[in-house]
Coordinates of C-alpha atoms (C1' of nucleotides) in Angstrom, one line a residue:
Chain A
M80 CA 26.1 -81.7 8.9
L81 CA 29.5 -80.4 8.4
Q82 CA 31.8 -83.0 9.5
D83 CA 35.5 -82.3 9.8
K84 CA 36.2 -84.1 6.6
G85 CA 33.5 -82.3 4.9
L86 CA 35.5 -79.2 5.2
S87 CA 38.6 -80.8 3.9
E88 CA 38.3 -79.8 0.3
S89 CA 37.9 -76.2 1.3
E90 CA 40.6 -76.5 3.8
E91 CA 43.0 -77.9 1.3
A92 CA 42.5 -74.9 -0.8
F93 CA 42.7 -72.7 2.3
R94 CA 46.1 -74.2 3.1
A95 CA 47.4 -73.4 -0.3
P96 CA 50.6 -71.5 -0.5
G97 CA 50.7 -67.9 0.6
P98 CA 50.8 -66.2 -2.7
A99 CA 47.6 -67.8 -3.8
L100 CA 45.8 -66.4 -0.9
G101 CA 47.3 -63.0 -1.6
E102 CA 46.0 -63.2 -5.0
A103 CA 42.6 -64.1 -3.8
S104 CA 42.5 -61.1 -1.6
A105 CA 43.5 -59.0 -4.5
A106 CA 40.5 -60.1 -6.4
N107 CA 37.7 -57.8 -7.1
V108 CA 35.9 -58.6 -4.0
P109 CA 35.0 -55.8 -1.6
E110 CA 35.3 -56.4 2.0
P111 CA 32.6 -58.6 3.3
A112 CA 29.3 -56.9 3.0
L113 CA 27.4 -58.3 5.9
A114 CA 23.8 -58.9 5.9
A115 CA 21.7 -56.1 4.6
P116 CA 20.2 -53.8 7.0
G117 CA 17.2 -55.3 8.5
L118 CA 18.2 -58.7 7.6
S119 CA 17.7 -61.3 10.2
G120 CA 18.2 -65.0 10.4
A121 CA 14.6 -65.3 11.5
A122 CA 13.4 -63.6 8.4
L123 CA 15.5 -65.8 6.2
G124 CA 14.4 -68.8 8.0
S125 CA 10.8 -68.0 8.0
P126 CA 8.6 -70.7 6.6
P127 CA 6.8 -70.2 3.3
G128 CA 3.4 -68.9 3.5
P129 CA 2.1 -65.5 4.4
G130 CA 5.6 -64.4 5.3
A131 CA 7.2 -65.7 2.2
D132 CA 7.2 -62.5 0.4
V133 CA 8.9 -60.8 3.3
A134 CA 11.4 -63.5 3.4
A135 CA 11.9 -63.4 -0.3
A136 CA 12.5 -59.7 -0.1
T137 CA 15.0 -60.2 2.6
A138 CA 16.7 -62.9 0.7
E139 CA 16.9 -60.7 -2.3
Q140 CA 18.8 -58.2 -0.3
T141 CA 21.0 -60.9 1.0
I142 CA 21.8 -62.4 -2.3
E143 CA 22.7 -59.1 -3.6
N144 CA 25.4 -58.7 -1.0
I145 CA 27.2 -61.8 -1.8
K146 CA 30.6 -61.2 -3.3
V147 CA 32.8 -63.8 -4.9
G148 CA 36.5 -63.5 -5.5
L149 CA 38.4 -65.9 -7.7
H150 CA 41.2 -67.6 -6.0
E151 CA 44.6 -67.6 -7.7
K152 CA 43.3 -65.0 -10.1
E153 CA 46.8 -64.3 -11.3
L154 CA 47.4 -67.9 -12.2
W155 CA 44.1 -67.9 -14.0
K156 CA 45.2 -64.8 -15.9
K157 CA 48.4 -66.4 -16.9
F158 CA 46.6 -69.3 -18.4
H159 CA 44.0 -67.1 -19.9
E160 CA 46.5 -64.9 -21.6
A161 CA 48.0 -68.0 -23.2
G162 CA 44.6 -69.4 -24.0
T163 CA 43.6 -71.8 -21.3
E164 CA 43.1 -75.4 -22.3
M165 CA 41.6 -78.1 -20.2
I166 CA 42.1 -81.8 -20.9
I167 CA 39.0 -83.8 -21.1
T168 CA 39.2 -87.6 -21.0
K169 CA 36.8 -90.4 -21.0
A170 CA 37.4 -91.1 -17.3
G171 CA 37.2 -87.4 -16.5
R172 CA 40.0 -85.0 -15.7
R173 CA 40.2 -82.3 -13.1
M174 CA 40.5 -78.7 -14.1
F175 CA 43.8 -77.0 -13.5
P176 CA 43.9 -74.3 -12.3
S177 CA 41.1 -75.5 -10.1
Y178 CA 38.1 -73.4 -9.5
K179 CA 38.4 -71.9 -6.0
V180 CA 36.6 -68.9 -4.8
K181 CA 36.4 -66.7 -1.7
V182 CA 32.8 -65.8 -0.8
T183 CA 31.8 -62.9 1.4
G184 CA 28.6 -61.2 2.2
M185 CA 26.5 -64.2 2.9
N186 CA 24.2 -64.3 5.9
P187 CA 26.2 -66.4 8.3
K188 CA 23.1 -68.3 9.4
T189 CA 21.5 -68.9 6.1
K190 CA 22.2 -72.1 4.2
Y191 CA 23.4 -71.9 0.6
I192 CA 24.2 -74.4 -2.1
L193 CA 27.2 -73.6 -4.2
L194 CA 27.3 -75.2 -7.6
I195 CA 29.1 -74.8 -10.9
D196 CA 28.1 -75.4 -14.4
I197 CA 30.1 -75.0 -17.6
V198 CA 28.4 -73.5 -20.6
P199 CA 29.6 -73.0 -24.2
A200 CA 31.3 -69.6 -24.5
D201 CA 30.3 -69.4 -28.2
D202 CA 29.1 -71.5 -31.0
H203 CA 32.4 -72.2 -32.6
R204 CA 34.6 -75.2 -32.9
Y205 CA 38.3 -74.4 -32.7
K206 CA 41.5 -75.7 -33.9
F207 CA 45.0 -74.8 -32.9
C208 CA 47.0 -73.7 -36.0
D209 CA 50.1 -71.7 -36.3
N210 CA 50.3 -71.3 -32.6
K211 CA 46.9 -69.8 -32.4
W212 CA 43.4 -70.9 -31.7
M213 CA 41.3 -70.5 -34.8
V214 CA 37.6 -71.1 -35.4
A215 CA 37.2 -74.3 -37.3
G216 CA 33.5 -74.3 -37.8
K217 CA 30.3 -74.5 -36.0
A218 CA 30.1 -76.0 -32.6
E219 CA 28.9 -79.5 -32.0
P220 CA 25.6 -79.7 -30.2
A221 CA 26.1 -78.9 -26.6
M222 CA 26.6 -81.8 -24.3
P223 CA 24.1 -82.6 -21.6
G224 CA 24.4 -79.9 -19.0
R225 CA 25.5 -81.0 -15.7
L226 CA 26.1 -79.3 -12.4
Y227 CA 28.8 -79.8 -10.0
V228 CA 27.5 -79.2 -6.5
H229 CA 30.1 -78.4 -3.9
P230 CA 30.3 -81.3 -1.5
D231 CA 29.7 -79.1 1.5
S232 CA 26.4 -78.0 0.1
P233 CA 24.2 -77.0 1.7
A234 CA 26.1 -75.2 4.3
T235 CA 25.7 -71.9 6.2
G236 CA 27.1 -68.7 5.0
A237 CA 29.4 -68.7 7.9
H238 CA 30.9 -72.0 6.6
W239 CA 31.3 -70.8 3.0
M240 CA 32.9 -67.5 4.2
R241 CA 35.2 -69.2 6.7
Q242 CA 37.6 -70.4 4.0
L243 CA 38.1 -70.8 0.4
V244 CA 35.5 -72.8 -1.5
S245 CA 37.3 -75.2 -3.7
F246 CA 35.8 -77.0 -6.7
Q247 CA 39.0 -78.8 -7.4
K248 CA 37.3 -82.2 -7.6
L249 CA 35.2 -81.2 -10.5
K250 CA 36.0 -83.3 -13.5
L251 CA 35.5 -82.8 -17.2
T252 CA 34.8 -85.6 -19.6
N253 CA 34.1 -86.0 -23.3
N254 CA 32.2 -89.1 -22.7
H255 CA 28.6 -88.4 -23.7
L256 CA 27.5 -91.4 -21.7
D257 CA 29.5 -90.6 -18.7
P258 CA 28.0 -92.4 -15.8
F259 CA 30.0 -90.6 -13.1
G260 CA 28.3 -87.3 -13.3
H261 CA 31.3 -85.5 -14.6
I262 CA 30.7 -82.4 -16.6
I263 CA 30.4 -83.4 -20.3
L264 CA 32.1 -81.2 -22.8
N265 CA 33.0 -81.3 -26.5
S266 CA 36.6 -81.2 -27.4
M267 CA 38.0 -78.2 -29.2
H268 CA 35.2 -76.0 -27.9
K269 CA 35.4 -72.9 -25.7
Y270 CA 33.6 -73.0 -22.4
Q271 CA 32.9 -70.7 -19.5
P272 CA 32.4 -72.0 -16.0
R273 CA 29.8 -70.3 -13.9
L274 CA 29.3 -70.4 -10.2
H275 CA 25.8 -70.4 -8.8
I276 CA 24.9 -69.6 -5.2
V277 CA 21.5 -70.8 -4.3
K278 CA 19.9 -70.0 -1.0
A279 CA 18.8 -73.2 0.6
D280 CA 17.7 -72.4 4.1
E281 CA 16.0 -75.2 5.9
N282 CA 12.8 -73.3 6.3
N283 CA 12.9 -71.3 3.2
A284 CA 14.3 -73.5 0.6
F285 CA 12.9 -74.2 -2.8
G286 CA 9.6 -75.0 -1.4
S287 CA 9.1 -71.4 -0.7
K288 CA 7.5 -69.1 -3.1
N289 CA 10.6 -67.4 -4.1
T290 CA 14.1 -68.7 -4.2
A291 CA 17.0 -66.5 -4.4
F292 CA 20.1 -67.3 -6.2
C293 CA 23.0 -65.5 -7.9
T294 CA 25.4 -66.4 -10.6
H295 CA 29.0 -65.4 -10.9
V296 CA 31.1 -65.6 -14.0
F297 CA 34.9 -65.0 -14.2
P298 CA 35.9 -64.5 -17.8
E299 CA 39.4 -65.5 -17.1
T300 CA 38.2 -69.0 -16.2
S301 CA 37.1 -69.7 -19.7
F302 CA 38.9 -72.4 -21.5
I303 CA 39.0 -74.5 -24.6
S304 CA 38.5 -78.2 -24.0
V305 CA 41.1 -80.5 -25.6
T306 CA 42.0 -84.1 -25.5
S307 CA 45.7 -83.3 -25.7
Y308 CA 47.4 -80.0 -25.2
Q309 CA 47.8 -77.9 -28.2
N310 CA 49.6 -74.9 -26.9
H311 CA 53.0 -75.6 -25.5
K312 CA 52.7 -72.5 -23.3
I313 CA 49.8 -74.1 -21.6
T314 CA 51.6 -77.3 -21.2
Q315 CA 54.5 -75.6 -19.5
L316 CA 52.2 -73.6 -17.3
K317 CA 50.5 -76.7 -16.2
I318 CA 53.8 -78.5 -15.5
E319 CA 55.1 -75.6 -13.6
N320 CA 52.1 -75.0 -11.5
N321 CA 50.4 -78.4 -11.1
P322 CA 52.0 -80.5 -8.4
F323 CA 50.8 -83.7 -10.1
A324 CA 52.8 -82.7 -13.1
K325 CA 56.0 -82.3 -11.1
G326 CA 57.4 -85.4 -12.8
F327 CA 57.7 -83.4 -16.0
R328 CA 59.6 -80.6 -14.5
G329 CA 63.2 -79.8 -15.1
S330 CA 65.0 -83.0 -15.8
D331 CA 67.1 -83.8 -18.9
D332 CA 64.4 -86.0 -20.0
S333 CA 61.8 -83.4 -19.7
D334 CA 64.0 -81.0 -21.5
L335 CA 64.0 -83.4 -24.4
R336 CA 60.3 -83.6 -24.2
V337 CA 60.1 -79.8 -24.2
A338 CA 62.4 -79.7 -27.2
R339 CA 60.0 -82.1 -28.9
L340 CA 57.1 -80.1 -28.0
Q341 CA 58.5 -76.9 -29.2
S342 CA 58.6 -78.2 -32.7
K343 CA 54.9 -78.4 -32.3
E344 CA 54.8 -74.8 -31.4
Y345 CA 55.5 -73.7 -34.9
P346 CA 53.8 -76.1 -37.1
V347 CA 53.9 -76.0 -40.8
I348 CA 51.0 -74.1 -42.1
S349 CA 48.9 -76.4 -44.3
K350 CA 46.7 -75.4 -47.2
S351 CA 43.7 -76.1 -45.1
I352 CA 44.9 -73.8 -42.4
M353 CA 45.5 -71.1 -44.9
R354 CA 42.1 -71.7 -46.4
Q355 CA 40.6 -71.5 -42.9
R356 CA 42.2 -68.2 -42.3
L357 CA 40.9 -66.8 -45.5
I358 CA 37.5 -68.0 -44.6
S359 CA 37.6 -66.8 -41.1
P360 CA 39.8 -63.7 -41.0
Q361 CA 38.6 -62.9 -37.6
L362 CA 40.0 -65.9 -36.1
S363 CA 43.5 -65.0 -35.4
G364 CA 43.1 -63.8 -31.9
T365 CA 40.5 -61.2 -32.8
P366 CA 37.8 -61.2 -30.3
D367 CA 34.8 -62.3 -32.2
V368 CA 31.7 -60.6 -31.1
G369 CA 29.0 -63.0 -30.0
P370 CA 26.0 -63.1 -32.1
L371 CA 23.8 -62.3 -29.2
L372 CA 25.1 -59.1 -28.1
G373 CA 22.6 -56.3 -28.1
T374 CA 19.9 -57.9 -26.2
H375 CA 20.8 -55.9 -23.2
Q376 CA 17.8 -53.8 -23.6
A377 CA 16.0 -56.5 -21.9
L378 CA 18.2 -56.1 -18.9
Q379 CA 17.9 -53.9 -15.9
H380 CA 20.8 -52.6 -14.0
Y381 CA 21.2 -50.8 -10.8
Q382 CA 24.1 -48.8 -9.8
H383 CA 26.2 -50.5 -7.2
E384 CA 28.6 -49.0 -4.9
N385 CA 32.3 -48.7 -5.9
G386 CA 31.4 -48.6 -9.5
A387 CA 29.9 -52.0 -9.6
H388 CA 26.5 -52.6 -10.9
S389 CA 24.0 -54.7 -9.3
Q390 CA 20.9 -56.0 -10.9
L391 CA 17.9 -57.3 -9.2
A392 CA 15.3 -59.1 -11.0
E393 CA 11.7 -59.2 -10.2
A394 CA 10.5 -62.4 -8.7
Q395 CA 8.7 -64.5 -11.1
D396 CA 10.0 -62.7 -14.0
L397 CA 13.5 -63.6 -14.3
P398 CA 15.2 -66.3 -16.3
L399 CA 18.7 -67.1 -15.7
S400 CA 20.8 -66.0 -18.6
T401 CA 24.2 -66.1 -19.8
F402 CA 26.7 -63.3 -19.8
P403 CA 28.9 -61.7 -22.2
A404 CA 32.5 -61.4 -21.8
Q405 CA 33.6 -58.3 -20.3
R406 CA 36.7 -56.4 -20.7
D407 CA 36.0 -53.6 -18.3
S408 CA 38.0 -53.6 -15.2
S409 CA 35.1 -52.7 -13.0
L410 CA 33.0 -55.2 -11.2
F411 CA 29.5 -55.7 -12.5
Y412 CA 26.6 -57.5 -11.3
H413 CA 24.2 -58.5 -14.0
C414 CA 20.6 -59.2 -13.5
L415 CA 18.6 -60.3 -16.4
K416 CA 15.0 -59.6 -16.8
R417 CA 12.9 -61.3 -19.3
R418 CA 10.9 -59.1 -21.5
A419 CA 7.3 -59.9 -22.2
D420 CA 7.9 -60.8 -25.8
G421 CA 11.1 -59.2 -26.7
G422 CA 13.2 -62.2 -26.8
R423 CA 15.1 -63.4 -29.7
H424 CA 15.0 -66.5 -31.5
L425 CA 18.3 -67.8 -32.5
D426 CA 18.5 -70.8 -34.6
L427 CA 22.1 -71.5 -34.6
P428 CA 23.3 -74.0 -37.1
C429 CA 25.2 -76.9 -35.7
K430 CA 27.8 -78.9 -37.3
R431 CA 25.4 -81.8 -37.3
S432 CA 22.0 -82.1 -36.0
Y433 CA 21.2 -84.3 -33.1
L434 CA 19.4 -86.6 -35.3
E435 CA 22.4 -87.0 -37.3
A436 CA 24.5 -87.9 -34.3
P437 CA 25.5 -91.4 -34.5
S438 CA 24.2 -93.7 -31.9
S439 CA 26.2 -96.7 -31.3
V440 CA 24.8 -100.0 -30.2
G441 CA 26.5 -99.5 -27.0
E442 CA 24.9 -96.2 -26.3
D443 CA 21.5 -97.6 -27.2
H444 CA 22.0 -100.4 -24.9
Y445 CA 23.3 -98.2 -22.3
F446 CA 20.3 -96.1 -22.2
R447 CA 17.7 -98.7 -22.5
S448 CA 19.1 -100.9 -19.8
P449 CA 17.4 -100.3 -16.6
P450 CA 20.0 -98.7 -14.4
P451 CA 20.4 -100.3 -11.1
Y452 CA 20.2 -97.1 -9.2
D453 CA 17.8 -95.4 -11.5
Q454 CA 14.7 -95.5 -9.4
Q455 CA 16.6 -95.0 -6.3
M456 CA 17.7 -91.7 -7.6
L457 CA 14.1 -90.9 -7.9
S458 CA 13.5 -91.0 -4.3
P459 CA 15.3 -88.2 -2.6
S460 CA 13.3 -88.9 0.4
Y461 CA 15.5 -87.8 3.2
C462 CA 17.8 -85.1 4.0
S463 CA 21.0 -86.8 3.3
E464 CA 24.3 -85.3 4.0
V465 CA 26.6 -85.0 1.2
T466 CA 29.5 -87.2 1.8
P467 CA 32.6 -85.1 2.2
R468 CA 35.4 -85.5 -0.2
E469 CA 33.3 -87.4 -2.7
A470 CA 32.6 -86.3 -6.1
C471 CA 29.5 -84.2 -6.1
M472 CA 28.2 -84.5 -9.6
Y473 CA 24.5 -84.9 -9.9
S474 CA 22.9 -86.5 -12.8
G475 CA 19.7 -88.2 -13.4
S476 CA 16.1 -87.4 -12.8
G477 CA 15.0 -83.9 -12.1
P478 CA 11.7 -83.2 -10.6
E479 CA 11.3 -86.7 -9.7
I480 CA 14.2 -86.6 -7.4
A481 CA 13.5 -83.2 -6.1
G482 CA 12.6 -82.8 -2.5
V483 CA 9.4 -81.2 -3.6
S484 CA 8.4 -83.9 -5.8
G485 CA 6.1 -85.6 -3.5
V486 CA 8.1 -88.7 -3.1
D487 CA 9.6 -87.7 0.1
D488 CA 8.2 -90.6 2.0
L489 CA 10.1 -93.2 0.1
P490 CA 12.9 -94.8 1.9
P491 CA 16.3 -93.5 1.2
P492 CA 18.1 -95.2 -1.6
P493 CA 21.1 -97.2 -0.8
L494 CA 23.2 -95.1 -3.0
S495 CA 26.3 -93.3 -2.3
C496 CA 27.2 -91.2 -5.3
N497 CA 25.8 -87.8 -5.5
M498 CA 24.7 -87.8 -9.0
W499 CA 22.1 -85.5 -10.1
T500 CA 20.8 -84.6 -13.4
S501 CA 22.3 -81.5 -14.4
V502 CA 20.4 -78.8 -15.7
S503 CA 21.2 -76.0 -17.8
P504 CA 19.7 -73.2 -15.9
Y505 CA 19.8 -70.9 -18.8
T506 CA 17.7 -70.6 -21.8
S507 CA 18.6 -72.2 -25.0
Y508 CA 19.3 -70.9 -28.3
S509 CA 16.5 -72.3 -30.2
V510 CA 13.3 -73.8 -29.0
Q511 CA 12.7 -75.3 -32.4
T512 CA 16.0 -77.2 -32.3
M513 CA 15.4 -78.4 -28.8
E514 CA 11.9 -79.6 -29.4
T515 CA 12.2 -81.2 -32.8
V516 CA 15.7 -82.4 -33.1
P517 CA 16.4 -84.8 -30.3
Y518 CA 19.9 -85.9 -29.6
Q519 CA 19.5 -89.6 -30.0
P520 CA 21.8 -90.9 -27.4
F521 CA 19.7 -89.2 -24.8
P522 CA 16.0 -89.2 -24.3
T523 CA 14.3 -86.4 -26.0
H524 CA 13.3 -84.8 -22.8
F525 CA 16.8 -84.9 -21.6
T526 CA 18.0 -83.2 -24.7
A527 CA 15.4 -80.5 -24.3
T528 CA 16.7 -79.6 -21.0
T529 CA 20.3 -79.9 -21.8
M530 CA 20.7 -78.0 -24.9
M531 CA 22.9 -75.4 -23.5
P532 CA 23.1 -71.7 -24.3
R533 CA 26.2 -70.2 -25.4
L534 CA 27.8 -67.3 -23.9
P535 CA 28.6 -64.4 -26.1
T536 CA 32.2 -64.7 -27.0
L537 CA 34.6 -64.0 -24.3
S538 CA 37.6 -61.9 -24.6
A539 CA 40.0 -63.4 -27.0
Q540 CA 42.2 -65.8 -25.1
S541 CA 45.5 -65.0 -26.5
S542 CA 45.4 -61.5 -27.7
Q543 CA 43.2 -59.9 -25.1
P544 CA 44.1 -59.3 -21.5
P545 CA 41.8 -61.2 -19.3
G546 CA 39.0 -59.4 -17.8
N547 CA 39.5 -58.1 -14.4
T548 CA 36.0 -58.6 -13.4
H549 CA 33.4 -61.1 -13.2
F550 CA 29.7 -61.2 -13.8
S551 CA 27.0 -61.9 -11.3
V552 CA 23.4 -62.3 -11.6
Y553 CA 21.0 -62.1 -8.8
N554 CA 17.7 -63.8 -9.2
Q555 CA 14.6 -64.4 -7.4
L556 CA 12.7 -67.3 -8.8
S557 CA 9.1 -67.9 -8.4
Q558 CA 8.6 -71.4 -7.3
S559 CA 5.0 -71.4 -8.3
Q560 CA 6.1 -70.5 -11.7
V561 CA 8.4 -73.4 -11.6
R562 CA 5.9 -75.9 -10.5
E563 CA 3.4 -75.1 -13.2
R564 CA 5.8 -76.2 -15.8
G565 CA 5.2 -79.7 -15.1
P566 CA 7.9 -81.8 -13.5
S567 CA 7.9 -84.8 -15.6
A568 CA 9.1 -83.3 -18.7
S569 CA 12.6 -83.7 -18.6
F570 CA 15.2 -85.3 -16.7
P571 CA 16.9 -88.3 -18.1
R572 CA 16.8 -91.3 -16.1
E573 CA 19.9 -92.1 -14.3
R574 CA 22.2 -94.3 -16.2
G575 CA 24.1 -97.3 -15.1
L576 CA 27.1 -97.1 -13.0
P577 CA 30.1 -99.5 -13.1
P578 CA 30.2 -101.9 -10.3
G579 CA 31.7 -100.4 -7.2
C580 CA 30.6 -96.9 -7.9
E581 CA 27.9 -96.5 -5.3
R582 CA 26.0 -93.4 -5.0
K583 CA 24.4 -91.4 -2.3
P584 CA 21.2 -89.7 -2.8
P585 CA 21.4 -86.1 -3.2
S586 CA 19.9 -84.2 -0.4
P587 CA 16.6 -82.5 -0.9
H588 CA 18.4 -79.2 -1.0
L589 CA 20.4 -80.4 -3.9
N590 CA 17.5 -81.9 -5.6
A591 CA 15.6 -78.8 -5.1
A592 CA 18.4 -76.7 -6.5
N593 CA 18.5 -78.9 -9.4
E594 CA 14.8 -78.7 -10.0
F595 CA 14.9 -75.1 -9.5
L596 CA 17.5 -74.5 -12.0
Y597 CA 16.0 -77.0 -14.4
S598 CA 12.7 -75.5 -14.2
Q599 CA 14.2 -72.2 -15.2
T600 CA 15.4 -73.8 -18.3
F601 CA 12.3 -75.6 -19.0
S602 CA 10.2 -72.6 -18.5
L603 CA 12.3 -70.7 -20.9
S604 CA 12.4 -73.5 -23.4
R605 CA 8.7 -73.2 -23.8
E606 CA 8.8 -69.6 -24.4
S607 CA 10.2 -68.7 -27.7
S608 CA 10.0 -65.1 -26.8
L609 CA 13.2 -65.4 -24.8
Q610 CA 16.1 -67.3 -26.1
Y611 CA 19.0 -65.6 -24.9
H612 CA 19.9 -62.5 -22.9
S613 CA 23.2 -60.9 -23.0
G614 CA 24.8 -57.6 -22.7
M615 CA 28.0 -55.9 -22.5
G616 CA 29.0 -54.7 -19.1
T617 CA 28.7 -51.1 -19.6
V618 CA 26.2 -48.9 -18.0
E619 CA 25.1 -47.5 -21.3
N620 CA 24.2 -50.8 -22.5
W621 CA 21.7 -51.5 -19.9
T622 CA 18.3 -50.1 -19.9
D623 CA 15.2 -50.8 -17.9
G624 CA 13.2 -53.6 -19.3
Chain B
dT1044 C1' 47.0 -86.9 -45.4
dC1045 C1' 45.7 -84.6 -41.5
dT1046 C1' 43.5 -83.9 -37.2
dT1047 C1' 41.6 -85.6 -33.2
dC1048 C1' 41.0 -89.2 -29.9
dT1049 C1' 42.3 -93.2 -26.9
dG1050 C1' 44.8 -96.2 -24.1
dT1051 C1' 48.9 -96.8 -21.7
dC1052 C1' 53.1 -95.4 -19.5
dA1053 C1' 56.2 -93.5 -15.9
dC1054 C1' 56.1 -90.3 -12.7
dT1055 C1' 54.1 -87.7 -8.9
dT1056 C1' 50.9 -86.4 -5.0
dT1057 C1' 47.3 -87.7 -2.0
dT1058 C1' 44.9 -90.6 1.0
dG1059 C1' 44.0 -93.6 4.7
dA1060 C1' 45.1 -97.6 7.3
dA1061 C1' 48.5 -99.7 10.1
dT1062 C1' 52.1 -99.1 13.2
dT1063 C1' 54.7 -96.9 16.7
dG1064 C1' 55.5 -93.6 20.3
dT1065 C1' 54.0 -90.7 24.2
Chain C
dA728 C1' 43.7 -97.0 27.2
dA729 C1' 43.8 -92.9 24.5
dC730 C1' 45.7 -89.9 21.5
dA731 C1' 49.3 -88.2 18.3
dA732 C1' 52.9 -88.9 15.1
dT733 C1' 55.0 -91.6 11.6
dT734 C1' 55.3 -95.0 8.0
dC735 C1' 53.9 -97.1 3.9
dA736 C1' 51.2 -99.0 0.3
dA737 C1' 47.4 -98.1 -2.7
dA738 C1' 44.8 -94.9 -5.2
dA739 C1' 44.5 -91.1 -7.9
dG740 C1' 46.2 -87.4 -10.9
dT741 C1' 49.6 -85.7 -14.4
dG742 C1' 51.5 -85.0 -19.3
dA743 C1' 53.7 -87.7 -23.0
dC744 C1' 53.4 -90.8 -26.4
dA745 C1' 52.2 -94.1 -30.1
dG746 C1' 48.7 -95.8 -32.6
dA747 C1' 43.8 -95.8 -34.0
dA748 C1' 39.9 -93.6 -35.8
dG749 C1' 37.5 -90.5 -38.7

DNA sequence: TCTTCTGTCACTTTTGAATTGT
DNA sequence: AACAATTCAAAAGTGACAGAAG
């Protein structure tokens, strides 16, 4: 399963210069918390059935013990303090700093899937004026949610813990029709990457009654997506730290470039900017409080050792949720628990509705043309290995491609790209919006699953020190609850790929993870009682649901 | 007019095949 | 013959820039 090359991406990160590793060790990650007492590989590997509950309970303990530390935290902080920007291009652009984590506390023998999604941090659109990021209006409708699954997935806990886990090949795009599976973002919007760890043991994967997973959020990894850099400080940080930008370091020529750039650092303040400031006085670096704060009553928390807080959700009663920014320095684990009917309905206005979104002829054609690999993606029939070093974006169908979809006996598709429909594992803002205002370029069902929630506003990028902590959610999903949602509702069919971009079918693990996350979203989208959960990371804010 | 986006450029690093040496 | 080390070209990634688009 894990070929030598399959480890390469992680190894690359692991071979990173010394200081980076030092920073990683300085992250808020306790020493490895090995398997919980009583945990055994046999229990984790027990097949579903009568023992599923026991296995689930064990998994719950296990997932709780997983700690994740952000690699190059200091570098991330530098960027965060300046207001991280990430270039997005039509072809897709990597993130820098790249997302690398050190994971501990896994059961060495249990298999896990590590994946990342990127969700809106708030519902604002931004503009860079007067050397500051300012709110420029309401956010565009969220782009189709996609997941980036680590190429090594699924792999054992021992593998993940052996070295840094690098997501450096993750790419961001602003191409709504991106066929490569890159994560689609809107320019000039603020986003928050999230790491999900899903237990995917061979014998206790998503087919089991309960599936354990956890989510980790590092506030300092939030960023504003741009098509060209706005803040000269960010440009310089990128040039200084990104080896690929070495060509822009130091020389006379680059000095000239810098001089040119610096004129951009202090732009003339236009009337519109002044008007904007008057309209939005909170914009100038003041942390805007997310509109969803205060729903923490729905959350449960448990005191965790060393001041951290761990939250365990009850199986079958836990939606994935998004997290607020946190400025505390302590480590928190959040676990969100859905209230029976205490959710909030938030109908956030958008700059334009999906129906108003223009749909070009090209887009129309694109989606109506039968993709050559479309159906192939629907037959995740075998346990394929994820090709090492390949992009690991998954797009396309959901339940259809899941290993539990009942199409397992189909022959493996001759695909090579690991595209997989991404799923927003979190509830959406507004059910009404999702169900009645389809985003035209995508099938309605796709839209319904990809309307992404927005995180409560993260700490202000330029004026607030980055949080020293990250958020985690531990979850225990009821698979039966997932299944009854009906699998057909939602994934978009895979779209066409340019010639030469072959794809490999995602493994059942990955498909299952996708379905699993998707189903969470879907289940929530049908229940207006819960739209969004959030909470500030203080003990006082958390009460039993 | 202004802001944002796109394609292209010159530059770099990365990658992997081919070649050479042991 | 097998393996390791080296070389080199192609591929991929980078920010800058000019012009287009809205």
